[in-house]
PDB file of C-alpha atoms in Angstrom:
ATOM      1  CA  UNK A  24    -159.424  57.024-118.657  1.00  0.00           C
ATOM      2  CA  UNK A  25    -161.446  55.808-115.689  1.00  0.00           C
ATOM      3  CA  UNK A  26    -160.928  53.028-113.130  1.00  0.00           C
ATOM      4  CA  UNK A  27    -163.414  50.256-112.337  1.00  0.00           C
ATOM      5  CA  UNK A  28    -165.371  52.438-109.891  1.00  0.00           C
ATOM      6  CA  UNK A  29    -165.791  55.198-112.453  1.00  0.00           C
ATOM      7  CA  UNK A  30    -163.217  57.585-111.005  1.00  0.00           C
ATOM      8  CA  UNK A  31    -160.743  59.390-113.208  1.00  0.00           C
ATOM      9  CA  UNK A  32    -157.566  57.290-113.503  1.00  0.00           C
ATOM     10  CA  UNK A  33    -155.540  59.368-115.941  1.00  0.00           C
ATOM     11  CA  UNK A  34    -155.870  62.281-118.312  1.00  0.00           C
ATOM     12  CA  UNK A  35    -153.770  64.032-120.893  1.00  0.00           C
ATOM     13  CA  UNK A  36    -154.308  67.335-122.580  1.00  0.00           C
ATOM     14  CA  UNK A  37    -152.689  67.368-126.024  1.00  0.00           C
ATOM     15  CA  UNK A  38    -152.209  70.076-128.584  1.00  0.00           C
ATOM     16  CA  UNK A  39    -150.132  69.081-131.613  1.00  0.00           C
ATOM     17  CA  UNK A  40    -148.561  66.134-129.718  1.00  0.00           C
ATOM     18  CA  UNK A  41    -147.595  68.225-126.711  1.00  0.00           C
ATOM     19  CA  UNK A  42    -149.366  68.404-123.358  1.00  0.00           C
ATOM     20  CA  UNK A  43    -149.466  67.335-119.728  1.00  0.00           C
ATOM     21  CA  UNK A  44    -150.179  63.835-118.440  1.00  0.00           C
ATOM     22  CA  UNK A  45    -151.740  63.220-115.028  1.00  0.00           C
ATOM     23  CA  UNK A  46    -152.401  59.890-113.318  1.00  0.00           C
ATOM     24  CA  UNK A  47    -154.454  59.448-110.150  1.00  0.00           C
ATOM     25  CA  UNK A  48    -154.778  56.961-107.304  1.00  0.00           C
ATOM     26  CA  UNK A  49    -158.145  55.195-106.888  1.00  0.00           C
ATOM     27  CA  UNK A  50    -159.175  57.796-104.302  1.00  0.00           C
ATOM     28  CA  UNK A  51    -158.649  60.600-106.823  1.00  0.00           C
ATOM     29  CA  UNK A  52    -155.373  61.971-105.452  1.00  0.00           C
ATOM     30  CA  UNK A  53    -152.609  62.806-107.903  1.00  0.00           C
ATOM     31  CA  UNK A  54    -150.088  59.989-108.434  1.00  0.00           C
ATOM     32  CA  UNK A  55    -147.810  61.492-111.102  1.00  0.00           C
ATOM     33  CA  UNK A  56    -147.741  64.331-113.587  1.00  0.00           C
ATOM     34  CA  UNK A  57    -145.488  65.682-116.259  1.00  0.00           C
ATOM     35  CA  UNK A  58    -145.173  67.086-119.746  1.00  0.00           C
ATOM     36  CA  UNK A  59    -145.347  65.039-122.938  1.00  0.00           C
ATOM     37  CA  UNK A  60    -143.727  66.198-126.191  1.00  0.00           C
ATOM     38  CA  UNK A  61    -144.226  64.306-129.449  1.00  0.00           C
ATOM     39  CA  UNK A  62    -145.854  61.476-127.470  1.00  0.00           C
ATOM     40  CA  UNK A  63    -142.862  60.991-125.118  1.00  0.00           C
ATOM     41  CA  UNK A  64    -142.199  62.021-121.537  1.00  0.00           C
ATOM     42  CA  UNK A  65    -140.186  65.229-121.518  1.00  0.00           C
ATOM     43  CA  UNK A  66    -138.893  67.533-118.798  1.00  0.00           C
ATOM     44  CA  UNK A  67    -139.617  67.265-115.069  1.00  0.00           C
ATOM     45  CA  UNK A  68    -142.125  64.673-113.913  1.00  0.00           C
ATOM     46  CA  UNK A  69    -143.291  64.507-110.313  1.00  0.00           C
ATOM     47  CA  UNK A  70    -144.387  61.366-108.451  1.00  0.00           C
ATOM     48  CA  UNK A  71    -146.512  61.495-105.296  1.00  0.00           C
ATOM     49  CA  UNK A  72    -147.251  59.191-102.373  1.00  0.00           C
ATOM     50  CA  UNK A  73    -150.927  58.383-101.672  1.00  0.00           C
ATOM     51  CA  UNK A  74    -150.904  61.004 -98.892  1.00  0.00           C
ATOM     52  CA  UNK A  75    -150.028  63.696-101.444  1.00  0.00           C
ATOM     53  CA  UNK A  76    -146.404  64.200-100.412  1.00  0.00           C
ATOM     54  CA  UNK A  77    -143.780  64.314-103.140  1.00  0.00           C
ATOM     55  CA  UNK A  78    -142.167  60.892-103.613  1.00  0.00           C
ATOM     56  CA  UNK A  79    -139.599  61.910-106.217  1.00  0.00           C
ATOM     57  CA  UNK A  80    -138.920  63.424-109.590  1.00  0.00           C
ATOM     58  CA  UNK A  81    -137.591  62.349-112.926  1.00  0.00           C
ATOM     59  CA  UNK A  82    -136.187  64.562-115.653  1.00  0.00           C
ATOM     60  CA  UNK A  83    -136.887  63.099-119.075  1.00  0.00           C
ATOM     61  CA  UNK A  84    -135.257  63.820-122.414  1.00  0.00           C
ATOM     62  CA  UNK A  85    -137.158  62.292-125.356  1.00  0.00           C
ATOM     63  CA  UNK A  86    -138.707  59.590-123.170  1.00  0.00           C
ATOM     64  CA  UNK A  87    -135.576  58.587-121.222  1.00  0.00           C
ATOM     65  CA  UNK A  88    -134.995  59.791-117.699  1.00  0.00           C
ATOM     66  CA  UNK A  89    -133.361  59.288-114.332  1.00  0.00           C
ATOM     67  CA  UNK A  90    -135.580  59.038-111.255  1.00  0.00           C
ATOM     68  CA  UNK A  91    -134.547  60.737-108.037  1.00  0.00           C
ATOM     69  CA  UNK A  92    -136.524  60.112-104.898  1.00  0.00           C
TER      70      UNK A  92
END
């Protein structure tokens, strides 16, 4: 999807319900990314500050996770 200024806001690449989700800040820098399985967050997701530094991580199991950051 795209934001109001036409920049990429988020994207997901799916194959049979499994893929990777990425969301971006308005300036195009990566905000968060992680795998999706059967339409739910799964595994290690990473969250980033606007300057690109790692903010924290969350490990999901079937859509439920615990954030550490």
